[in-house]
Short mmCIF file of C-alpha atoms and ligand atoms in Angstrom, two decimals:
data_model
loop_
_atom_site.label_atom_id
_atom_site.label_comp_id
_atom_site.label_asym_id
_atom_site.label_seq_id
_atom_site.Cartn_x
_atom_site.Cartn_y
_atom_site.Cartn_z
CA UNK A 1 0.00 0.00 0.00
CA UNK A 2 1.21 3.36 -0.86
CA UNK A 3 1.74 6.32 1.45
CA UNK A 4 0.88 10.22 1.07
CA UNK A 5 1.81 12.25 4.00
CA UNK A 6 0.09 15.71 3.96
CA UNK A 7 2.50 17.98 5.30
CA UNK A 8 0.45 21.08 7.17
CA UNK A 9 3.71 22.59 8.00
CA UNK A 10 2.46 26.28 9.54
CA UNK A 11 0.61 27.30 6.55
CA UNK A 12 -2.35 29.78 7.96
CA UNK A 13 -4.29 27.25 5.31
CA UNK A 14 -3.70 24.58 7.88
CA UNK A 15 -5.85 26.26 10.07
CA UNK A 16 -8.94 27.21 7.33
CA UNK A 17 -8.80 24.07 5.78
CA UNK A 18 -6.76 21.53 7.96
CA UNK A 19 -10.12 19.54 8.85
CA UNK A 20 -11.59 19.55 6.30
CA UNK A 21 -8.07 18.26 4.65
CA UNK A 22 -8.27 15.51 7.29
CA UNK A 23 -12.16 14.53 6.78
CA UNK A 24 -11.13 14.25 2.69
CA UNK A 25 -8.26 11.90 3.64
CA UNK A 26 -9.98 9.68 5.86
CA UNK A 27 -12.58 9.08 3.19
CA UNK A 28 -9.95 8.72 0.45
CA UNK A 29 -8.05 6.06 2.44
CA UNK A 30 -11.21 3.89 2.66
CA UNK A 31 -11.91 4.18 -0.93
CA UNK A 32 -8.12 4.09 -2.58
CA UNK A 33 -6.48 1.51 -1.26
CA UNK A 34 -3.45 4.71 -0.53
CA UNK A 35 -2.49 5.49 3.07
CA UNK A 36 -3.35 9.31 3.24
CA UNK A 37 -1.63 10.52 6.68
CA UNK A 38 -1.60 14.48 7.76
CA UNK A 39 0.74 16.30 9.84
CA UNK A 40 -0.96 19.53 11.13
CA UNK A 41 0.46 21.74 13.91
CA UNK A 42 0.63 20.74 17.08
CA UNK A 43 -2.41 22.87 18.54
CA UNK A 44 -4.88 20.53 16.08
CA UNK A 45 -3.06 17.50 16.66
CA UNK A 46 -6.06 16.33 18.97
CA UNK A 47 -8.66 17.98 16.35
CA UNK A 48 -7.09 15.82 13.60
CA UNK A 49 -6.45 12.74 14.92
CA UNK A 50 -10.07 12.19 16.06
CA UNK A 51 -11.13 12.08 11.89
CA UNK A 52 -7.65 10.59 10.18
CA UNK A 53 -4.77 9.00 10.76
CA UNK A 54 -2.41 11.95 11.92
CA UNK A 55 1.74 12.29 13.02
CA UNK A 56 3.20 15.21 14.32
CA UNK A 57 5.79 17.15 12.80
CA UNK A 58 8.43 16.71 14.76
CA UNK A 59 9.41 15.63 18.92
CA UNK A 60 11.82 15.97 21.31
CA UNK A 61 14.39 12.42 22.58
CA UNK A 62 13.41 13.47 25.87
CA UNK A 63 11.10 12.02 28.49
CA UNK A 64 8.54 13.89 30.68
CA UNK A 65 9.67 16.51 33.10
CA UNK A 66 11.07 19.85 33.04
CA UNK A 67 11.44 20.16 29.76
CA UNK A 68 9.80 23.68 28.81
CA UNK A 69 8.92 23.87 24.97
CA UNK A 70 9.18 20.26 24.17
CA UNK A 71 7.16 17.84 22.73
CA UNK A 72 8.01 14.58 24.02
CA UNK A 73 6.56 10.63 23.16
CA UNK A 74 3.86 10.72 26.00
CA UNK A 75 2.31 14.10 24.64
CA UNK A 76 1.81 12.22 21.45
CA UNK A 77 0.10 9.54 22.88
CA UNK A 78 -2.22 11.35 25.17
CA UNK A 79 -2.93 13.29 21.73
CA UNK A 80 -4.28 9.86 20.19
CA UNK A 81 -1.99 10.27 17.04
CA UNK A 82 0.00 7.49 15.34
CA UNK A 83 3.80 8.76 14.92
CA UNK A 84 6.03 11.79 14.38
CA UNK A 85 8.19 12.57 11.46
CA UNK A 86 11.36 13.48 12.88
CA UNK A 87 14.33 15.73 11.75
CA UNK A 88 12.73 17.32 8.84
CA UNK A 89 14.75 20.36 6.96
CA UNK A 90 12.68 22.87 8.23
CA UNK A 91 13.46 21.37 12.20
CA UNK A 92 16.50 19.48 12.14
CA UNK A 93 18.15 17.22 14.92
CA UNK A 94 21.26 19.70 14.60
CA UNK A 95 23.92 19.81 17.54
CA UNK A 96 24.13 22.91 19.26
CA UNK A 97 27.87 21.87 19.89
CA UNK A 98 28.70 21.41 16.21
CA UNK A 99 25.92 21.96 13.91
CA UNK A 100 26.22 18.59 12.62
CA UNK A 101 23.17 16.29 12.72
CA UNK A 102 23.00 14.77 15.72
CA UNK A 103 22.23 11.24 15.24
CA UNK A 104 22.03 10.10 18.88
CA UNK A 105 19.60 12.11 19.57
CA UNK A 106 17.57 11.03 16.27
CA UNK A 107 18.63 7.33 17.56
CA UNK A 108 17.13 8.19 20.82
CA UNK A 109 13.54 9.66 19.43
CA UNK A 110 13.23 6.72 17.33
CA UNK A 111 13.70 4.23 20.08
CA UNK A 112 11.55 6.21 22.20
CA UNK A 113 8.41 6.16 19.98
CA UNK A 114 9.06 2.57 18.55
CA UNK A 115 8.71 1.73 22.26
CA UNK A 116 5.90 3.61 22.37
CA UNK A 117 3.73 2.17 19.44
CA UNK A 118 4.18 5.61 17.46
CA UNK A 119 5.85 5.37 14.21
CA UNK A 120 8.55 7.35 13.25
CA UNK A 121 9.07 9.08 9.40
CA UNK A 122 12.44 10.50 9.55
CA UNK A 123 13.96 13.13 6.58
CA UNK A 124 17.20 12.83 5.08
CA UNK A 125 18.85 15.49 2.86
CA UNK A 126 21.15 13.26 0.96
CA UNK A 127 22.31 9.99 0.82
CA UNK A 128 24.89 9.64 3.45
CA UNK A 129 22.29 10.81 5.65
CA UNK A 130 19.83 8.18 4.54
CA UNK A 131 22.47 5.11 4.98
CA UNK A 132 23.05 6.43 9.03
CA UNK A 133 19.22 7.01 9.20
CA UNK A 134 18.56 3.10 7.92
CA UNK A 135 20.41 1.85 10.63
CA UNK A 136 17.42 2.83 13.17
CA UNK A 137 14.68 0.96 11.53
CA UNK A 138 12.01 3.86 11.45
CA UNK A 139 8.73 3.47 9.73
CA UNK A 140 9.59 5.36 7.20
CA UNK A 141 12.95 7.50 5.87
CA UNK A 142 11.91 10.63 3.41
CA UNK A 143 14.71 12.06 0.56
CA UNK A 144 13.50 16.04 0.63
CA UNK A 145 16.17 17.71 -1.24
CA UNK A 146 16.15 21.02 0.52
CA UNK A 147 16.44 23.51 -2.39
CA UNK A 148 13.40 21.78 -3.91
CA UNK A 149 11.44 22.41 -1.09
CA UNK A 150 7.96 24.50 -1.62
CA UNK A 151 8.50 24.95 -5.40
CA UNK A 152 7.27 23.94 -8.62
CA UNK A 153 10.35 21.49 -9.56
CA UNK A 154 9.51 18.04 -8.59
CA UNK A 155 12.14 16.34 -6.28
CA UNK A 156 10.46 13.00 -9.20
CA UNK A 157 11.79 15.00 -12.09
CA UNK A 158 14.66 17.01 -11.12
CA UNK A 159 16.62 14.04 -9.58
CA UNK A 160 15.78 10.83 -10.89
CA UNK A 161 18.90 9.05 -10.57
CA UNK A 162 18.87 9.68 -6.74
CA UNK A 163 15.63 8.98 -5.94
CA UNK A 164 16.35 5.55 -7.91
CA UNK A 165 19.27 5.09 -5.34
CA UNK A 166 17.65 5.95 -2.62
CA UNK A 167 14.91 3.47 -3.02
CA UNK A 168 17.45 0.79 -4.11
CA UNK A 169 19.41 1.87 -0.73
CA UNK A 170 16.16 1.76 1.82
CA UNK A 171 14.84 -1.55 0.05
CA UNK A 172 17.92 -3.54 -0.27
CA UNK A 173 19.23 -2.37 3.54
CA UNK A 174 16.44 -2.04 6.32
CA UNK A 175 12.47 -2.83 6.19
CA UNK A 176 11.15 1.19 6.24
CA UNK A 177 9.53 2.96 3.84
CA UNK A 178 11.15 4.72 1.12
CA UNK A 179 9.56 8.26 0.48
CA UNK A 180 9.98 11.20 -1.27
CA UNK A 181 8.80 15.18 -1.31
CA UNK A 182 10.05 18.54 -2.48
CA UNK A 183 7.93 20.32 -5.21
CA UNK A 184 5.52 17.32 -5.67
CA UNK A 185 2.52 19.19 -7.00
CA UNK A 186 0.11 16.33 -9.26
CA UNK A 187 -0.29 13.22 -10.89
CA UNK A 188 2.67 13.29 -12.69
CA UNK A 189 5.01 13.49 -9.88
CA UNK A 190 3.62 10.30 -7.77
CA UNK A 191 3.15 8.59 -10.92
CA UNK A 192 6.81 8.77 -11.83
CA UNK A 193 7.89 8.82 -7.91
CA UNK A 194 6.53 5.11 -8.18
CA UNK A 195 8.52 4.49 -11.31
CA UNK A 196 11.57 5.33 -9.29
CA UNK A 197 10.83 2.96 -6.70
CA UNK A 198 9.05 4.75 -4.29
CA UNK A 199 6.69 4.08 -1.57
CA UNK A 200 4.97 7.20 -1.55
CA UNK A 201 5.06 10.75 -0.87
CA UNK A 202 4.78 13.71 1.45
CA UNK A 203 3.59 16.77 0.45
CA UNK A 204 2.90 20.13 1.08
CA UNK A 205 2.24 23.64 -0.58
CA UNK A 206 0.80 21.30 -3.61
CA UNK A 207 -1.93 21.12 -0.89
CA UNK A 208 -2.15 23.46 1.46
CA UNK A 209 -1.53 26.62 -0.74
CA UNK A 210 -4.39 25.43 -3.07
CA UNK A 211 -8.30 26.32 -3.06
CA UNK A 212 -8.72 22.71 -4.75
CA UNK A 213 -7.22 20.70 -2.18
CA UNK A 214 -9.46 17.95 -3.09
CA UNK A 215 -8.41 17.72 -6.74
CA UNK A 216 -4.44 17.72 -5.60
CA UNK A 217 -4.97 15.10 -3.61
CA UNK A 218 -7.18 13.07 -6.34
CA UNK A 219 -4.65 13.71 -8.50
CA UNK A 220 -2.12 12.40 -6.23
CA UNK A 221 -3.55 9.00 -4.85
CA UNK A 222 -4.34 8.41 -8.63
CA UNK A 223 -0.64 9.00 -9.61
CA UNK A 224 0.41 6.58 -6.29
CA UNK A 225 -2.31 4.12 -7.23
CA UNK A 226 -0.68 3.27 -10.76
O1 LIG B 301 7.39 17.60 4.17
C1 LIG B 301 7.00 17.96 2.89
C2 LIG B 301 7.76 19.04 2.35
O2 LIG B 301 8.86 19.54 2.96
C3 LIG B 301 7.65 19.31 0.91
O3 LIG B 301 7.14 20.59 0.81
O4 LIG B 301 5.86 22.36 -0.25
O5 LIG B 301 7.62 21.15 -1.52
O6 LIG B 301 5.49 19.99 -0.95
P1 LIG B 301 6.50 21.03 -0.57
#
């Protein structure tokens, strides 16, 4: 079964339309046969994940306490939603120490919500990042090329060959998903993201910054559903 992830990032959209997105979705999934997950923010996590299947956008590795600002596993739980994606470009796992991706602490939230039944979509940049990222058996690991991300050039069409690899990579090495986003905007994209290898998709202005949600997302689980 493929995926679509519906990205609500902190459009203003995700607050006109983000139920509505989710109420489309849920009746999609039944109908499609394609796994249509969204992402809103956090303050209609709750709202969401009463319709559709819902993650948040991101979490912090640490446990409940005095941790001001954070998000940790046990807030997504009492919110009723099913995972997190983790370290996406917009909210990396960077060290303050070195700015380098921090992959303990990546290692750490994974553990944390595999432990706790949530599953885990984790973004990679590249391909080095993806091979590390393998190694901690999340649900799902996501190639967003950064420069791609929120315009019309789809990551499907502008970079092929690594998408190819990247699928080979996730397939051949570990049992996640292999996903892609970055300027996926219609049928097109997911049909030839599925040509590539791919289990699906996450997506985002295509969607959000769009009066016709509805048709984008036809579109879309058409294009997966080839
Ligand atoms: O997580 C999805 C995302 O970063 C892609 O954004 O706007 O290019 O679909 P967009």
């Amino acid at each position: 079964m493929k995926t679509l992830i519906i990205n609500y990032k902190a459009y203003k959209e995700a607050f006109i339309n983000g139920l509505n997105i989710a109420e489309y979705s849920n009746e999609l999934s039944k109908t499609s046969g394609v796994s249509i997950i969204v992402s809103p923010p956090f303050t209609i996590l709750r709202d969401t994940a009463k319709i559709t299947k819902t993650i948040a956008q991101g979490m912090n590795e640490v446990d409940p306490g005095a941790f001001t600002g954070h998000v940790t596993w046990f807030e997504l739980k009492q919110a009723a939603v099913a995972g997190t994606l983790l370290n996406h470009s917009e909210n990396r796992y960077t060290s303050s120490k070195n700015g380098q991706l921090d992959y303990v602490a990546i290692k750490i939230a994974v553990d944390k919500c595999t432990a706790a039944g949530l599953e885990t979509y984790v973004c990679v940049q590249n391909m080095d990042e993806a091979k590390e990222i393998l190694k901690m058996n999340p649900t799902g690991i996501a190639y967003e090329p950064p420069e791609l991300i929120g315009g019309d050039i789809s990551v499907s069409n502008s970079k092929p060959d690594i998408v190819k690899e990247f699928c080979r990579l996730i397939k051949d090495n570990s049992n996640s998903l292999a996903l892609i986003g970055a300027g996926i905007k219609g049928k097109e994209d997911a049909e030839k993201s599925v040509e590539l290898g791919s289990d699906g998709l996450l997506v985002a202005s295509g969607i959000l910054k769009t009066n016709d949600y509805k048709s984008v997302i036809n579109d879309l689980v058409e294009g997966l559903s080839k």
